[in-house]
PDB file of C-alpha atoms and ligand atoms in Angstrom:
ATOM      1  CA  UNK A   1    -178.507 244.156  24.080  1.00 92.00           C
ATOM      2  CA  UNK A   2    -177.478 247.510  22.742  1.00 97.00           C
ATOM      3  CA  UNK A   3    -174.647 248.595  20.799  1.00 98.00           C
ATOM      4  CA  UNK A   4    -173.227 252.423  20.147  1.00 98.00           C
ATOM      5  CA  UNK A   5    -171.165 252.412  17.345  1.00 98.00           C
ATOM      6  CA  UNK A   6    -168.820 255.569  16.561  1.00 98.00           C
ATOM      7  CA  UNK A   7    -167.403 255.301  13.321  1.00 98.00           C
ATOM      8  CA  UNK A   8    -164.240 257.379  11.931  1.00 98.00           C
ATOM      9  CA  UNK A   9    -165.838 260.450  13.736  1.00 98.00           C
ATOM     10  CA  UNK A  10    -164.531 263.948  12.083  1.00 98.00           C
ATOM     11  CA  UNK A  11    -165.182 267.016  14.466  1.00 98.00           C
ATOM     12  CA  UNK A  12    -164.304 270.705  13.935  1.00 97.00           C
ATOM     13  CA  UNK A  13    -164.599 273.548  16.407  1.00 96.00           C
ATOM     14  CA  UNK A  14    -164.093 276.996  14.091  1.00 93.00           C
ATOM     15  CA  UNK A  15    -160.978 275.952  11.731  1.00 93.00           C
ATOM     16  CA  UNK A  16    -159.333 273.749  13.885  1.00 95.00           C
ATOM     17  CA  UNK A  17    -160.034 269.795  13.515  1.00 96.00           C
ATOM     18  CA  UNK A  18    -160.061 267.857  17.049  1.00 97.00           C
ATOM     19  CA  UNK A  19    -161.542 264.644  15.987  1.00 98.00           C
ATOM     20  CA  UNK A  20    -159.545 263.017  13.188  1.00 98.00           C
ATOM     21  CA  UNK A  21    -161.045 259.512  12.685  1.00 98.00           C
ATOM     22  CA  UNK A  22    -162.389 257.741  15.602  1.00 98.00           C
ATOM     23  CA  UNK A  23    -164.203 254.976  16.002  1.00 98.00           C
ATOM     24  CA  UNK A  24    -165.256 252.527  18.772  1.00 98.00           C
ATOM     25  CA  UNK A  25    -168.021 249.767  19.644  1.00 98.00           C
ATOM     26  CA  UNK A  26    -169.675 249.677  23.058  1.00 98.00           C
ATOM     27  CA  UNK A  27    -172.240 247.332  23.724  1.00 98.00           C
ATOM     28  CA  UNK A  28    -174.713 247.053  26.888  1.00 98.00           C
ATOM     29  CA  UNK A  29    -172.506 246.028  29.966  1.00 98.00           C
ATOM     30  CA  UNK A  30    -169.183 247.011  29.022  1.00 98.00           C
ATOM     31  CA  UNK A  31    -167.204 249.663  30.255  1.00 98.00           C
ATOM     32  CA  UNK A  32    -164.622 251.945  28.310  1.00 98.00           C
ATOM     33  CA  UNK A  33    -161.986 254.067  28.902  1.00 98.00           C
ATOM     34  CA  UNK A  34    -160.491 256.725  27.837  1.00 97.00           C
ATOM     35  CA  UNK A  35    -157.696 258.218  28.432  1.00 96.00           C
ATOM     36  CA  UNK A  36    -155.588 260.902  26.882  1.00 94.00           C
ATOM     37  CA  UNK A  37    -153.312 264.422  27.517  1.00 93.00           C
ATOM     38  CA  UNK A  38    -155.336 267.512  28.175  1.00 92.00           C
ATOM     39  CA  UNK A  39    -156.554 269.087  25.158  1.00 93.00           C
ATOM     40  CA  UNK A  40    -156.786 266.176  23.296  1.00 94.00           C
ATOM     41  CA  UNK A  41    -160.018 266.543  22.964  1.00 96.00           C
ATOM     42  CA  UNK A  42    -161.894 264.003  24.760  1.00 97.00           C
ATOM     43  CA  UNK A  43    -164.779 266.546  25.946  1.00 97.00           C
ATOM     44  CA  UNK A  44    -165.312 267.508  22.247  1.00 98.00           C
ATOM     45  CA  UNK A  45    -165.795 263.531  21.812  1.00 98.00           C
ATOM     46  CA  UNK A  46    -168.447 263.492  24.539  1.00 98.00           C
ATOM     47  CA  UNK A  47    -169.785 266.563  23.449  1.00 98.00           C
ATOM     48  CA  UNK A  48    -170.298 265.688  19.638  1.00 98.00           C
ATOM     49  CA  UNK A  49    -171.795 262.563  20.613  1.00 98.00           C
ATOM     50  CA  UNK A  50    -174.502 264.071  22.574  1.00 98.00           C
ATOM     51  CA  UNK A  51    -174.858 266.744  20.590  1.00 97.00           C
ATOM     52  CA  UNK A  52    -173.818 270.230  22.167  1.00 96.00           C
ATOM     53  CA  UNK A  53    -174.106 272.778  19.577  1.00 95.00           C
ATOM     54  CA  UNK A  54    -170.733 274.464  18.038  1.00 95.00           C
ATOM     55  CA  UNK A  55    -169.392 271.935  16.675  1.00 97.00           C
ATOM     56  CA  UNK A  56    -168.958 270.869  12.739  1.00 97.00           C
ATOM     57  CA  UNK A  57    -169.149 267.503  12.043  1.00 98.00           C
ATOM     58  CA  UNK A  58    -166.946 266.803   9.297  1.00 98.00           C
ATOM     59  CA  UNK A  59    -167.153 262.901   8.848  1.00 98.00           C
ATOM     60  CA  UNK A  60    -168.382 259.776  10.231  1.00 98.00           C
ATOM     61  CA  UNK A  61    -171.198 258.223  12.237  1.00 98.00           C
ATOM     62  CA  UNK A  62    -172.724 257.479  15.741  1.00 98.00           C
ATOM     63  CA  UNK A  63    -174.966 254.817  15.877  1.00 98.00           C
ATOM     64  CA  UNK A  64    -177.146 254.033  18.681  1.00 98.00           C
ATOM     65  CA  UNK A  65    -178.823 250.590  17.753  1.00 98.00           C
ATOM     66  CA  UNK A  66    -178.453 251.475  14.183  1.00 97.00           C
ATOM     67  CA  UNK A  67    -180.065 254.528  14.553  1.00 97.00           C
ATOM     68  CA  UNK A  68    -177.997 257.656  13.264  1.00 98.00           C
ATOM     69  CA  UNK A  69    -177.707 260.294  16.210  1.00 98.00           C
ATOM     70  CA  UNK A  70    -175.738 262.732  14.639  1.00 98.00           C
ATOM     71  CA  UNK A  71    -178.825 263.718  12.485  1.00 96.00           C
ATOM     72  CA  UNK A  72    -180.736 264.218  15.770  1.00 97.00           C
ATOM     73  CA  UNK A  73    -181.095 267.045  18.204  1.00 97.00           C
ATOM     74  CA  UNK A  74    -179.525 266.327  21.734  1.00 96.00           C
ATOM     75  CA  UNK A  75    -182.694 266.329  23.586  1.00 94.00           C
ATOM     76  CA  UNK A  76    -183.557 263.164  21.001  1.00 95.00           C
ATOM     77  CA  UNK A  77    -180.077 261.402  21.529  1.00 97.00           C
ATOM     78  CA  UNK A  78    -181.105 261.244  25.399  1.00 95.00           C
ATOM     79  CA  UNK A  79    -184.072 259.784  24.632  1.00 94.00           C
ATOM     80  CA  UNK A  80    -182.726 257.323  22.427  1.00 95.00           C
ATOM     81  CA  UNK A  81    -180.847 256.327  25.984  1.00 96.00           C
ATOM     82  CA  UNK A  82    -177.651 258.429  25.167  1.00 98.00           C
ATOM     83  CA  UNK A  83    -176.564 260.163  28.586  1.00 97.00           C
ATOM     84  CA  UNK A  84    -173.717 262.328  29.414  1.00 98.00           C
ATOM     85  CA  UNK A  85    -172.080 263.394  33.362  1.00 97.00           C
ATOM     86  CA  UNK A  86    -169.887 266.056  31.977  1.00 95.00           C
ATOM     87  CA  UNK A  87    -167.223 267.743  33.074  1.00 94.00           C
ATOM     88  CA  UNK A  88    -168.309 271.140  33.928  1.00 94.00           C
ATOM     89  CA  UNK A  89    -171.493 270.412  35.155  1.00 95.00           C
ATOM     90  CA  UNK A  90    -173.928 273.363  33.713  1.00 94.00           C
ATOM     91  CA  UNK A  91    -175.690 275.456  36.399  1.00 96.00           C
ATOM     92  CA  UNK A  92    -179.224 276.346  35.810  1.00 96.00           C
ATOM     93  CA  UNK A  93    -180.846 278.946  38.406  1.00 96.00           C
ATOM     94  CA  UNK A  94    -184.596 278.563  38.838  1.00 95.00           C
ATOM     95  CA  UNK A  95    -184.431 274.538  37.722  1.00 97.00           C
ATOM     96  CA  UNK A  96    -184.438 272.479  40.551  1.00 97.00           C
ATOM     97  CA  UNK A  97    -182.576 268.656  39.843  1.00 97.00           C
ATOM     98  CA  UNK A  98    -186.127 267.240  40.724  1.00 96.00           C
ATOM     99  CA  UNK A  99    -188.264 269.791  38.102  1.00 96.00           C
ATOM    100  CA  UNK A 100    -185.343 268.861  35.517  1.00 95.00           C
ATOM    101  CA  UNK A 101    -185.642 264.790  35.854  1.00 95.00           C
ATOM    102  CA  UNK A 102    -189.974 265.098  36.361  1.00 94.00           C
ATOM    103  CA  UNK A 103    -189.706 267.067  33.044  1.00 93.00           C
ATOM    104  CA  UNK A 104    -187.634 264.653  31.215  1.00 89.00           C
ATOM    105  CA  UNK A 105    -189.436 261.517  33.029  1.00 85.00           C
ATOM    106  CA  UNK A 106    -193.114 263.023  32.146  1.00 86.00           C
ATOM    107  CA  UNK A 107    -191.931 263.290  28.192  1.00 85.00           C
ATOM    108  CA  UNK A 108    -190.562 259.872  28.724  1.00 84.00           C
ATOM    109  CA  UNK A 109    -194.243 258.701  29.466  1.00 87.00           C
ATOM    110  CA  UNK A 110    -193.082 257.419  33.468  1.00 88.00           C
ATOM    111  CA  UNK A 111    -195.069 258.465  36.433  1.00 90.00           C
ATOM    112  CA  UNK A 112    -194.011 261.455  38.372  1.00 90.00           C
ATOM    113  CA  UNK A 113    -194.511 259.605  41.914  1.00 92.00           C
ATOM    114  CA  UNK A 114    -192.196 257.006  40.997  1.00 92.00           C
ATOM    115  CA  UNK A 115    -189.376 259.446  40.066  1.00 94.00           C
ATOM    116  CA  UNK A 116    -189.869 261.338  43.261  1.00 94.00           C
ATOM    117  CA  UNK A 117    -188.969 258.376  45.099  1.00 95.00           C
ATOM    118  CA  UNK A 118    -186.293 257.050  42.196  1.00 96.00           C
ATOM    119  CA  UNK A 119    -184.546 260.397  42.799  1.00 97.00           C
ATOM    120  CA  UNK A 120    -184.706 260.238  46.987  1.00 97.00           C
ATOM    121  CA  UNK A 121    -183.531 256.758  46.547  1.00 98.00           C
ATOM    122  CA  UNK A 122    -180.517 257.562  44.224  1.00 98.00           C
ATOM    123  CA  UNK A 123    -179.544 260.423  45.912  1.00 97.00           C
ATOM    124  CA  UNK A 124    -179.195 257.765  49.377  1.00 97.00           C
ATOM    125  CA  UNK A 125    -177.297 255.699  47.535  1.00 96.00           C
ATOM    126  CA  UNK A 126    -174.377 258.112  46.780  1.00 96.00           C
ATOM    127  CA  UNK A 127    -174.701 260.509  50.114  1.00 94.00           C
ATOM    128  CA  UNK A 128    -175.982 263.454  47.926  1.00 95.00           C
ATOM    129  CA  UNK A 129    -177.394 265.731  49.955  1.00 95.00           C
ATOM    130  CA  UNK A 130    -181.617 265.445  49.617  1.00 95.00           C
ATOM    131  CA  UNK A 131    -181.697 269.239  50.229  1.00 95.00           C
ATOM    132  CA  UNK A 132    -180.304 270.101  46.961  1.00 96.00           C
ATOM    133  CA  UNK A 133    -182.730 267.989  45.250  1.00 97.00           C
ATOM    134  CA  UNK A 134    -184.893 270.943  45.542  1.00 96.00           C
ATOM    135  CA  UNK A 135    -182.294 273.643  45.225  1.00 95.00           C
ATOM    136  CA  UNK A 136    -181.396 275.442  41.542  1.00 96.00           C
ATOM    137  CA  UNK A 137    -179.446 273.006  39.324  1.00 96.00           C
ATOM    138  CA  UNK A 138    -175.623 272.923  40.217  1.00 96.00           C
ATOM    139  CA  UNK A 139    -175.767 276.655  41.697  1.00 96.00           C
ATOM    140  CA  UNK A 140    -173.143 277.624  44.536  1.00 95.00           C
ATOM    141  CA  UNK A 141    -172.527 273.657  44.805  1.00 95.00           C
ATOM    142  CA  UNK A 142    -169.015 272.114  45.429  1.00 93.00           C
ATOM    143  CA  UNK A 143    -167.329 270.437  42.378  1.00 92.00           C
ATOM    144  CA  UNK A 144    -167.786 267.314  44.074  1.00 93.00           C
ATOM    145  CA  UNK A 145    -171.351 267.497  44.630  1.00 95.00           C
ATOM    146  CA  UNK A 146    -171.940 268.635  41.139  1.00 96.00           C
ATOM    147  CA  UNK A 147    -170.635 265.082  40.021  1.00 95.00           C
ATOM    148  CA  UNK A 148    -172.707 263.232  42.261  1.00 96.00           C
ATOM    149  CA  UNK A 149    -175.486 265.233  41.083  1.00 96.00           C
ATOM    150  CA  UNK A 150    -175.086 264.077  37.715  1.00 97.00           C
ATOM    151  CA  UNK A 151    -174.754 260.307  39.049  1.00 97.00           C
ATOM    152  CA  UNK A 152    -178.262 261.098  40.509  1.00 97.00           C
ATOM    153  CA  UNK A 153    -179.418 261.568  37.048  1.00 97.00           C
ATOM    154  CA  UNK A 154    -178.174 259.059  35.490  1.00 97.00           C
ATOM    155  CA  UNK A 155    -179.286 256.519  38.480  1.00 97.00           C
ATOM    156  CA  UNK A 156    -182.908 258.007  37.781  1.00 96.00           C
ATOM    157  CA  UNK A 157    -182.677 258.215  33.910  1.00 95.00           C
ATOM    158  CA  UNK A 158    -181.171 254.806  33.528  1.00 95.00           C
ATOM    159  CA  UNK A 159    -180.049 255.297  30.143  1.00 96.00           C
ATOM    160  CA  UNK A 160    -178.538 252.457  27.733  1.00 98.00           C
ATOM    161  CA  UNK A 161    -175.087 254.705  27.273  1.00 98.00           C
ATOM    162  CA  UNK A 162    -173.233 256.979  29.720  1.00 98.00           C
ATOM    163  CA  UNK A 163    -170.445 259.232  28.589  1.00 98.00           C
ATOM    164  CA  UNK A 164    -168.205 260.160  32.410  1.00 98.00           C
ATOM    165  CA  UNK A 165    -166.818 263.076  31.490  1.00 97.00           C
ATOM    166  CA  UNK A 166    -164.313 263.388  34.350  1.00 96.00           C
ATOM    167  CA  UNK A 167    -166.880 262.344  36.864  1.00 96.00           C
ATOM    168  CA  UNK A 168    -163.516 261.783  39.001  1.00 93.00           C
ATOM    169  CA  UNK A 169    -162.403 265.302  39.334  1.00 91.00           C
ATOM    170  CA  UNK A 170    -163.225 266.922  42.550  1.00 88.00           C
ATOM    171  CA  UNK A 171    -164.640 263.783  44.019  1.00 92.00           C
ATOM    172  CA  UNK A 172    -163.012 262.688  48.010  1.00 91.00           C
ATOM    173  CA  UNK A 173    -162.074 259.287  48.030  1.00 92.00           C
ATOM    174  CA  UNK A 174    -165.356 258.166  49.741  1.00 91.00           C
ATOM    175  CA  UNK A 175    -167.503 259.802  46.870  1.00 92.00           C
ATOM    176  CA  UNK A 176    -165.350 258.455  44.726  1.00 94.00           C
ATOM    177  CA  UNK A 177    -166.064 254.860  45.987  1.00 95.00           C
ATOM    178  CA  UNK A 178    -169.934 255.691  45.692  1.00 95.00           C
ATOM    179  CA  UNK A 179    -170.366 256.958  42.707  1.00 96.00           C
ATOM    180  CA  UNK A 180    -168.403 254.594  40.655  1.00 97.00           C
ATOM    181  CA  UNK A 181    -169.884 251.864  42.943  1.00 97.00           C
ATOM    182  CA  UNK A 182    -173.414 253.409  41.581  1.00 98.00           C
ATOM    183  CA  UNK A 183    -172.179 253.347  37.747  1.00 98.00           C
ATOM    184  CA  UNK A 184    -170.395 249.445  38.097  1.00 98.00           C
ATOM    185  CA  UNK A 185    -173.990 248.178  39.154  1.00 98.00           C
ATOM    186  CA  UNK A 186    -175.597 250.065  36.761  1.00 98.00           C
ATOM    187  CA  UNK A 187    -173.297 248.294  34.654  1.00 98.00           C
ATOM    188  CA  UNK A 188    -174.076 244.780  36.436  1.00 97.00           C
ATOM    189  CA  UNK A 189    -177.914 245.047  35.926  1.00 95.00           C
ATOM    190  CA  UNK A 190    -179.660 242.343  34.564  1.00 93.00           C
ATOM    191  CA  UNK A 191    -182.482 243.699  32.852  1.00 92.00           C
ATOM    192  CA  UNK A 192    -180.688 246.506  31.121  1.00 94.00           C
ATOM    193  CA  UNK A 193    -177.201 246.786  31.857  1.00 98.00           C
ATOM    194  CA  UNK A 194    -175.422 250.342  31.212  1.00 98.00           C
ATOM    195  CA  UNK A 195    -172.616 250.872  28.368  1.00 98.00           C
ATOM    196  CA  UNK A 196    -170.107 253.416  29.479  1.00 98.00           C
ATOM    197  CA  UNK A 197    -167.304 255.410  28.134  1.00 98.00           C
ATOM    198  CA  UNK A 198    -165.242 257.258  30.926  1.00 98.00           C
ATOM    199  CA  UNK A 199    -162.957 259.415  30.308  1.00 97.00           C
ATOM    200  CA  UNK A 200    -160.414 259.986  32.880  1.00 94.00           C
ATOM    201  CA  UNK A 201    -156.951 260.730  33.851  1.00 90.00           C
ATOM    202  CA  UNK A 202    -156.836 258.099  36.643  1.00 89.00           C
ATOM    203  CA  UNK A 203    -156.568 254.604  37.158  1.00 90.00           C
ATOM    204  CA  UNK A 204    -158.273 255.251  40.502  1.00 91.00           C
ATOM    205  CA  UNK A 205    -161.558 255.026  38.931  1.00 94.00           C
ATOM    206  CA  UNK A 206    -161.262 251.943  37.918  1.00 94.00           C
ATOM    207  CA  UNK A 207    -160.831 250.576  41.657  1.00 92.00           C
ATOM    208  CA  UNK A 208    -165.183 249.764  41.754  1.00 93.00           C
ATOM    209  CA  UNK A 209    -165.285 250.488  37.950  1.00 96.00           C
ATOM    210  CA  UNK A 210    -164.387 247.575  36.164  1.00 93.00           C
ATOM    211  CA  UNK A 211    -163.125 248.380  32.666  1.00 96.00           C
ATOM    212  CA  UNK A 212    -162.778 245.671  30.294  1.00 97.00           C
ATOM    213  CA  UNK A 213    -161.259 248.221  27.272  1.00 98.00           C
ATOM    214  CA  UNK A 214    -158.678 250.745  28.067  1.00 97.00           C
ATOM    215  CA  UNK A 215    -158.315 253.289  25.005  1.00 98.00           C
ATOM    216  CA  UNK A 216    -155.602 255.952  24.754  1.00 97.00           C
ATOM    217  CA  UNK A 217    -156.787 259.459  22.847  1.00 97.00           C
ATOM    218  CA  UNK A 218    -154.461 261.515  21.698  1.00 95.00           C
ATOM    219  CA  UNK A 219    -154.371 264.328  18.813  1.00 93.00           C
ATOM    220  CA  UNK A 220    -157.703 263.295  17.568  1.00 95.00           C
ATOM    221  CA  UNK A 221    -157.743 259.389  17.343  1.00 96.00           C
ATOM    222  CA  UNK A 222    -157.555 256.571  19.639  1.00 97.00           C
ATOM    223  CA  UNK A 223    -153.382 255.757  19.119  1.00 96.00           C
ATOM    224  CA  UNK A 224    -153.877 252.295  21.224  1.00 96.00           C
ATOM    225  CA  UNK A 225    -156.205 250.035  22.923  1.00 97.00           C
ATOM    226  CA  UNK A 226    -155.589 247.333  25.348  1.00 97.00           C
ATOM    227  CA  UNK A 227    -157.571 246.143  29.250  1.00 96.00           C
ATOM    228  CA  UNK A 228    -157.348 247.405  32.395  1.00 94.00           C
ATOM    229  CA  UNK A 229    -153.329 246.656  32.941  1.00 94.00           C
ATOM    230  CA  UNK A 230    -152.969 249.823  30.523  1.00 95.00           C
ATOM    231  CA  UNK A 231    -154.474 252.479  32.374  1.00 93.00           C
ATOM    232  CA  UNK A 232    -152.249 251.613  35.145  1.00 91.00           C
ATOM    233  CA  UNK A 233    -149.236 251.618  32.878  1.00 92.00           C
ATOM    234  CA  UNK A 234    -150.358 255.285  31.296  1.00 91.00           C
ATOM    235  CA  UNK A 235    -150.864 256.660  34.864  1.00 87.00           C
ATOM    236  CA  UNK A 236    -147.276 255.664  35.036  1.00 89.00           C
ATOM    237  CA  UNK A 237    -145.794 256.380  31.433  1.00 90.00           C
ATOM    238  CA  UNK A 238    -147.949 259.473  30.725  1.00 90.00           C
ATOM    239  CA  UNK A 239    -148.630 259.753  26.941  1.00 90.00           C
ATOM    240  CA  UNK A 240    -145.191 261.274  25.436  1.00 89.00           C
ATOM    241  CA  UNK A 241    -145.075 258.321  23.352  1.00 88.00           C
ATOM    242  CA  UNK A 242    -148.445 259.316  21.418  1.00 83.00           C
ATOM    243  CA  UNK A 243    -147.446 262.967  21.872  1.00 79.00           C
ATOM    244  CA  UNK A 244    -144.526 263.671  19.998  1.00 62.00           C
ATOM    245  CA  UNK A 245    -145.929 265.132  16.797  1.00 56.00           C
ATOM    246  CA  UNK A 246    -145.608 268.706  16.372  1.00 41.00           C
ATOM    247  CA  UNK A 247    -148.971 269.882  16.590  1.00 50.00           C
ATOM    248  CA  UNK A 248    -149.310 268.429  19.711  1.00 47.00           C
ATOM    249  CA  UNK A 249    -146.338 269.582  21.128  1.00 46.00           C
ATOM    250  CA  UNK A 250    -148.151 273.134  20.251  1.00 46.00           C
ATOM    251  CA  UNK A 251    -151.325 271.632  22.059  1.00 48.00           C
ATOM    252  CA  UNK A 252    -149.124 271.340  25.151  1.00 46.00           C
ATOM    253  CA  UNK A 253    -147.527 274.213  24.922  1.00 42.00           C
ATOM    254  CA  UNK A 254    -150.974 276.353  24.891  1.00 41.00           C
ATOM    255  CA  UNK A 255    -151.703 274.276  28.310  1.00 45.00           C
ATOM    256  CA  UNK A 256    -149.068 274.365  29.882  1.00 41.00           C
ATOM    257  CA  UNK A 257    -148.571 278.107  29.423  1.00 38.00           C
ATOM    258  CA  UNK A 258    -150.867 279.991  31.752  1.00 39.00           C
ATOM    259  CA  UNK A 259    -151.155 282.727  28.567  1.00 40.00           C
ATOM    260  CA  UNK A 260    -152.538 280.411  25.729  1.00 38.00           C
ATOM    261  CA  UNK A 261    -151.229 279.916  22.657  1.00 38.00           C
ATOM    262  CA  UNK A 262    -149.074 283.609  23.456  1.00 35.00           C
ATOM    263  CA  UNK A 263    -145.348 283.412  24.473  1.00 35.00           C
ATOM    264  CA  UNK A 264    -144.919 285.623  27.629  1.00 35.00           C
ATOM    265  CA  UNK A 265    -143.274 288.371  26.450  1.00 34.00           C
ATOM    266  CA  UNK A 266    -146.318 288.263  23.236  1.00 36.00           C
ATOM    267  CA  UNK A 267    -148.570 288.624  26.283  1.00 35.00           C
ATOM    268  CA  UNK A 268    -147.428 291.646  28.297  1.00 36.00           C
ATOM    269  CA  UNK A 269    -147.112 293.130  24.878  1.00 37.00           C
ATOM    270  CA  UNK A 270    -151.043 292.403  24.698  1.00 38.00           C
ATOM    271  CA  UNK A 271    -151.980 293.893  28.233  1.00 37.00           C
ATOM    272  CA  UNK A 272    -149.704 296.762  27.650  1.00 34.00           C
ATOM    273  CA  UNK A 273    -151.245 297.168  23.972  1.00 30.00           C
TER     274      UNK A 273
HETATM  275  P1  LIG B 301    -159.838 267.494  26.613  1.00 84.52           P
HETATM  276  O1  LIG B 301    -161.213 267.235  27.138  1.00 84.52           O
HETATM  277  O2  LIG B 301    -159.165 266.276  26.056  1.00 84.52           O
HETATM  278  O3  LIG B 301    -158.954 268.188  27.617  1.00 84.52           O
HETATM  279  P2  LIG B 301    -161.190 269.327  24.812  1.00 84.52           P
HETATM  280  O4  LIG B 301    -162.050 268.450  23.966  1.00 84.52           O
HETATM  281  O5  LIG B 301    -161.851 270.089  25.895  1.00 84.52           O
HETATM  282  O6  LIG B 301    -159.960 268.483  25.365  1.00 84.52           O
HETATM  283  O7  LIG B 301    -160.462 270.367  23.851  1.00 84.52           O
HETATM  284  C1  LIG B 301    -159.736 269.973  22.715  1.00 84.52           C
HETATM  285  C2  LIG B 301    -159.200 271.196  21.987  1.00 84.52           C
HETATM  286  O8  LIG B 301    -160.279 271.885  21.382  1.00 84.52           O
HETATM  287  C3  LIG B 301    -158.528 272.201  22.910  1.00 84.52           C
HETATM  288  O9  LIG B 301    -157.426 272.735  22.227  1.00 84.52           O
HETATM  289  C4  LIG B 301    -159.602 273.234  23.142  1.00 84.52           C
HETATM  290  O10 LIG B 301    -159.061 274.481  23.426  1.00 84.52           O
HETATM  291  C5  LIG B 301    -160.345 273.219  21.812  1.00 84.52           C
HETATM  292  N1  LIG B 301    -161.777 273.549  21.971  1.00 84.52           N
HETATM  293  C6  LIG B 301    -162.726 272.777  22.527  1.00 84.52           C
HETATM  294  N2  LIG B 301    -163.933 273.362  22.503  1.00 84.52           N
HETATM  295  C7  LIG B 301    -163.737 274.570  21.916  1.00 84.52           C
HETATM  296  C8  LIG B 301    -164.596 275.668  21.570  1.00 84.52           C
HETATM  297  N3  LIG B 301    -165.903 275.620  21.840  1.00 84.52           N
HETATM  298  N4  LIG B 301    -164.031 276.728  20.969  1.00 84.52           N
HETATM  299  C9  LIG B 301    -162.708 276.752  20.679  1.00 84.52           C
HETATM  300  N5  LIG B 301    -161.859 275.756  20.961  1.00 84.52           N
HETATM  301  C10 LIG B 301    -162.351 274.682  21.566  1.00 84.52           C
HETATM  302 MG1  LIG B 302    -162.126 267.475  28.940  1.00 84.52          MG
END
């Protein structure tokens, strides 16, 4: 049994703080959600737990079985069994998805053979296509193949956490099915069952995902928590009620208008200018 423990997590990206305090206890076999208004900044959550670079950590902890991770370099959070499907999938030309997981497998002391097959296997599982095993990580591929990609790696990696960053976005319904099929059995495995945090906008994930903690993020804490009835009631409330602070009324504002953080007339002034 494993436990990640995120403890009143303070995150910066230049000036502006996005993380404000958040904490939140996943063990081995349970799955959490969470949801929350774009630009909340869920994907700086993932991304300062793994460890992407830019960020200033301003308070807090993440504990992975008592081990500190913010003091460690991303490629050491994965293998402490930290794993993350994000949301913009990277592309790497002239890394194949095979010579990326035989690197990390060979440094992970497992035999190459085995993760040959591992990786033909997963990729069966969830219909990805077995010719882009070979083909340059995430180049020229669809946004839905991109996510099954990373559900290849984390089938083959089996890590202890997974963070699913919007692994729903630009999935059909039938991927949709298989992948989160692939991540509830993951979940379900005996020997070393997967905790996961998935962030999402829609309850439809949750239809072969079984969550059993529903949390809502919004302006840089988690405002509520509750089980699975809740992310059917947010798809259908939205998140005005945890909204309705000034600043995040500006944090809408920025999103919703197609020029930023510029009013209109601010921004014809700028291309004029
Ligand atoms: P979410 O995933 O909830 O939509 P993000 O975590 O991507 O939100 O972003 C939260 C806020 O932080 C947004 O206002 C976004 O513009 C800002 N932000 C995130 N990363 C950066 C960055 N690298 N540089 C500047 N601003 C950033
Ligand atoms: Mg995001």
């Amino acid at each position: 049994m494993s436990e990640l423990v995120i403890s009143d997590l303070r995150a910066r990206v230049g000036e502006k703080e996005i993380l404000k305090g958040v904490s939140l206890t996943i063990r081995s076999g349970e799955v959490h959600a969470v949801m929350g208004p774009n630009g909340s900044g869920k994907s700086t959550l993932s991304h300062v737990i793994t460890g992407k670079p830019g960020y200033v950590v301003t308070g807090g902890s993440v504990t992975l079985d008592g081990v500190e991770l913010l003091e460690l370099p991303a490629w050491e959070r994965a293998r402490a069994g930290l794993f993350l499907a994000m949301q913009y999938p990277t592309e790497v030309p002239g890394v194949s998805l095979e010579a990326m997981l035989n690197a990390s497998a060979i440094e992970a002391g497992r035999d190459s053979a085995a993760v040959h097959e591992a990786i033909a296997a997963e990729a069966a599982r969830i219909g990805f296509d077995p010719a882009l095993i070979v083909r340059p990580l995430n180049v020229d591929l669809s946004g839905g193949e991109k996510k099954r990609n990373e559900t290849v790696q984390l089938g083959v990696l089996a890590p202890k956490f997974a963070i699913l960053d919007e692994i729903d976005s630009g999935l059909d319904v039938d991927a949709m099915r298989a992948v989160t099929r692939r991540v509830e059995e993951a979940t379900n495995n005996a020997d070393a069952p997967l905790g996961v945090l998935a962030i999402t906008h829609y309850k439809r994930l949750f239809e072969e995902l079984e969550p059993d903690h529903v949390h809502v993020f919004a302006a840089g804490i988690i405002q509520t928590s509750g089980g699975a009835e809740l992310a059917a009631e947010l798809e259908e409330t939205g998140y005005a009620e945890w909204v309705d602070t000034v600043e995040s009324r500006d944090g809408f504002a920025a999103f919703d208008n197609p020029f930023g953080k510029t009013t209109f007339a601010e921004d014809l002034h700028l291309h004029e200018g």
